[in-house]
Amino acid sequence: GIEEANMFKEDGSVLHFAAPKVQASVAANTYVVSGHGENKRLEELLPGIINQLGPDNLASLRRIAEGISAGGSGGGAGGAAREEEADEDIPDVGANFEDVSNQ
C-alpha cells in the first residue's frame, strides 16, 4: 500500500496523510486520497520528505536553511544562548582525554 501522501500548500505548509487510502480513475485522470490529514510545517517532515520537493518548494527550503544558519528557529541571540547552555552540560575533560577516562 501507500505509506504516505503529502500535498504542498502555497503558504509552505504540508497536508500530510499517513497510510492513506488512495483510489484512482486513470481514464478520468482523477485520484482520491482519504484518511486523517494533518497540517504540518515543512521542517517537521524533513529530511524524509526531501525527495518529494520540487522547484516550488525552494523558497520554503531556503527560509528553513537561513533559520538554521541564524541559530535555529528562535533567531540569532536566542540560538547563541541555547548553545551556551548546551556547552555547560559538557564536562571539561582537561588536556588529555585518556588520562581522565582512566580515573
PDB file of C-alpha atoms in Angstrom:
ATOM      1  CA  GLY A   1       0.000   0.000   0.000  1.00  0.00           C
ATOM      2  CA  ILE A   2       0.861   3.651   0.072  1.00  0.00           C
ATOM      3  CA  GLU A   3       2.829   4.739   3.138  1.00  0.00           C
ATOM      4  CA  GLU A   4       2.094   8.462   2.974  1.00  0.00           C
ATOM      5  CA  ALA A   5       0.708  11.237   0.799  1.00  0.00           C
ATOM      6  CA  ASN A   6       1.755  14.882   1.030  1.00  0.00           C
ATOM      7  CA  MET A   7       0.070  17.888  -0.542  1.00  0.00           C
ATOM      8  CA  PHE A   8       2.182  21.027  -0.568  1.00  0.00           C
ATOM      9  CA  LYS A   9       0.336  24.305   0.019  1.00  0.00           C
ATOM     10  CA  GLU A  10       1.298  27.729  -1.279  1.00  0.00           C
ATOM     11  CA  ASP A  11       1.927  29.031   2.259  1.00  0.00           C
ATOM     12  CA  GLY A  12       4.746  26.486   2.719  1.00  0.00           C
ATOM     13  CA  SER A  13       2.787  24.085   4.914  1.00  0.00           C
ATOM     14  CA  VAL A  14       2.050  20.467   4.030  1.00  0.00           C
ATOM     15  CA  LEU A  15      -1.174  18.459   4.256  1.00  0.00           C
ATOM     16  CA  HIS A  16       0.235  15.113   5.414  1.00  0.00           C
ATOM     17  CA  PHE A  17      -1.643  11.795   5.236  1.00  0.00           C
ATOM     18  CA  ALA A  18      -0.068   8.797   6.977  1.00  0.00           C
ATOM     19  CA  ALA A  19      -1.218   5.456   5.481  1.00  0.00           C
ATOM     20  CA  PRO A  20      -3.967   6.956   3.299  1.00  0.00           C
ATOM     21  CA  LYS A  21      -6.476   5.085   1.206  1.00  0.00           C
ATOM     22  CA  VAL A  22      -5.983   6.063  -2.435  1.00  0.00           C
ATOM     23  CA  GLN A  23      -8.432   5.428  -5.264  1.00  0.00           C
ATOM     24  CA  ALA A  24      -7.700   6.260  -8.879  1.00  0.00           C
ATOM     25  CA  SER A  25      -9.544   6.559 -12.151  1.00  0.00           C
ATOM     26  CA  VAL A  26      -6.751   6.765 -14.684  1.00  0.00           C
ATOM     27  CA  ALA A  27      -9.180   7.217 -17.582  1.00  0.00           C
ATOM     28  CA  ALA A  28     -10.687  10.288 -15.887  1.00  0.00           C
ATOM     29  CA  ASN A  29      -7.285  11.465 -14.557  1.00  0.00           C
ATOM     30  CA  THR A  30      -8.832  11.600 -11.073  1.00  0.00           C
ATOM     31  CA  TYR A  31      -7.367  10.497  -7.746  1.00  0.00           C
ATOM     32  CA  VAL A  32      -8.973  10.393  -4.303  1.00  0.00           C
ATOM     33  CA  VAL A  33      -6.844  10.441  -1.160  1.00  0.00           C
ATOM     34  CA  SER A  34      -8.779   9.699   2.024  1.00  0.00           C
ATOM     35  CA  GLY A  35      -7.748   9.340   5.632  1.00  0.00           C
ATOM     36  CA  HIS A  36      -6.708  11.560   8.512  1.00  0.00           C
ATOM     37  CA  GLY A  37      -4.874  14.582   7.124  1.00  0.00           C
ATOM     38  CA  GLU A  38      -2.697  16.774   9.336  1.00  0.00           C
ATOM     39  CA  ASN A  39      -1.402  20.266   8.599  1.00  0.00           C
ATOM     40  CA  LYS A  40       2.333  20.279   9.281  1.00  0.00           C
ATOM     41  CA  ARG A  41       5.211  22.639   8.715  1.00  0.00           C
ATOM     42  CA  LEU A  42       7.705  21.542   6.084  1.00  0.00           C
ATOM     43  CA  GLU A  43      10.555  21.342   8.609  1.00  0.00           C
ATOM     44  CA  GLU A  44       8.578  18.807  10.692  1.00  0.00           C
ATOM     45  CA  LEU A  45       8.770  16.336   7.800  1.00  0.00           C
ATOM     46  CA  LEU A  46      12.421  16.869   6.833  1.00  0.00           C
ATOM     47  CA  PRO A  47      14.631  15.062   5.854  1.00  0.00           C
ATOM     48  CA  GLY A  48      12.307  12.201   4.842  1.00  0.00           C
ATOM     49  CA  ILE A  49      10.285  14.407   2.501  1.00  0.00           C
ATOM     50  CA  ILE A  50      13.204  15.966   0.629  1.00  0.00           C
ATOM     51  CA  ASN A  51      12.895  13.647  -2.393  1.00  0.00           C
ATOM     52  CA  GLN A  52       9.293  14.854  -2.861  1.00  0.00           C
ATOM     53  CA  LEU A  53      10.191  18.551  -3.035  1.00  0.00           C
ATOM     54  CA  GLY A  54      10.075  20.372  -6.326  1.00  0.00           C
ATOM     55  CA  PRO A  55      11.122  23.796  -7.562  1.00  0.00           C
ATOM     56  CA  ASP A  56       8.006  25.362  -5.991  1.00  0.00           C
ATOM     57  CA  ASN A  57       9.333  24.442  -2.534  1.00  0.00           C
ATOM     58  CA  LEU A  58      12.759  26.071  -2.944  1.00  0.00           C
ATOM     59  CA  ALA A  59      11.697  29.302  -1.211  1.00  0.00           C
ATOM     60  CA  SER A  60      10.456  27.387   1.844  1.00  0.00           C
ATOM     61  CA  LEU A  61      13.597  25.266   1.928  1.00  0.00           C
ATOM     62  CA  ARG A  62      15.779  28.387   1.669  1.00  0.00           C
ATOM     63  CA  ARG A  63      13.851  30.006   4.558  1.00  0.00           C
ATOM     64  CA  ILE A  64      14.421  26.915   6.726  1.00  0.00           C
ATOM     65  CA  ALA A  65      18.140  26.859   5.876  1.00  0.00           C
ATOM     66  CA  GLU A  66      18.512  30.560   6.732  1.00  0.00           C
ATOM     67  CA  GLY A  67      16.778  29.960  10.065  1.00  0.00           C
ATOM     68  CA  ILE A  68      19.175  27.138  10.890  1.00  0.00           C
ATOM     69  CA  SER A  69      22.256  29.145   9.926  1.00  0.00           C
ATOM     70  CA  ALA A  70      20.986  32.075  12.040  1.00  0.00           C
ATOM     71  CA  GLY A  71      20.968  29.877  15.148  1.00  0.00           C
ATOM     72  CA  GLY A  72      17.752  27.919  14.890  1.00  0.00           C
ATOM     73  CA  SER A  73      14.116  28.894  14.712  1.00  0.00           C
ATOM     74  CA  GLY A  74      14.464  31.335  17.633  1.00  0.00           C
ATOM     75  CA  GLY A  75      16.877  33.652  15.856  1.00  0.00           C
ATOM     76  CA  GLY A  76      20.464  34.722  16.443  1.00  0.00           C
ATOM     77  CA  ALA A  77      20.664  35.828  20.106  1.00  0.00           C
ATOM     78  CA  GLY A  78      18.346  33.098  21.368  1.00  0.00           C
ATOM     79  CA  GLY A  79      20.269  30.460  19.444  1.00  0.00           C
ATOM     80  CA  ALA A  80      23.567  31.629  20.962  1.00  0.00           C
ATOM     81  CA  ALA A  81      22.099  31.419  24.477  1.00  0.00           C
ATOM     82  CA  ARG A  82      20.843  27.880  23.847  1.00  0.00           C
ATOM     83  CA  GLU A  83      24.280  26.901  22.524  1.00  0.00           C
ATOM     84  CA  GLU A  84      25.979  28.221  25.688  1.00  0.00           C
ATOM     85  CA  GLU A  85      23.515  26.271  27.861  1.00  0.00           C
ATOM     86  CA  ALA A  86      24.295  23.108  25.884  1.00  0.00           C
ATOM     87  CA  ASP A  87      28.032  23.704  26.397  1.00  0.00           C
ATOM     88  CA  GLU A  88      27.500  23.846  30.182  1.00  0.00           C
ATOM     89  CA  ASP A  89      26.265  20.229  30.105  1.00  0.00           C
ATOM     90  CA  ILE A  90      29.575  19.008  28.644  1.00  0.00           C
ATOM     91  CA  PRO A  91      32.207  18.369  31.335  1.00  0.00           C
ATOM     92  CA  ASP A  92      35.721  19.698  30.869  1.00  0.00           C
ATOM     93  CA  VAL A  93      37.985  16.654  30.463  1.00  0.00           C
ATOM     94  CA  GLY A  94      41.247  18.584  30.556  1.00  0.00           C
ATOM     95  CA  ALA A  95      44.134  18.303  28.151  1.00  0.00           C
ATOM     96  CA  ASN A  96      44.223  14.511  27.708  1.00  0.00           C
ATOM     97  CA  PHE A  97      41.021  12.500  27.445  1.00  0.00           C
ATOM     98  CA  GLU A  98      42.808   9.184  28.058  1.00  0.00           C
ATOM     99  CA  ASP A  99      44.090  10.336  31.449  1.00  0.00           C
ATOM    100  CA  VAL A 100      40.632  11.482  32.544  1.00  0.00           C
ATOM    101  CA  SER A 101      38.896   8.311  31.312  1.00  0.00           C
ATOM    102  CA  ASN A 102      41.319   6.083  33.285  1.00  0.00           C
ATOM    103  CA  GLN A 103      40.394   7.735  36.613  1.00  0.00           C
TER     104      GLN A 103
END
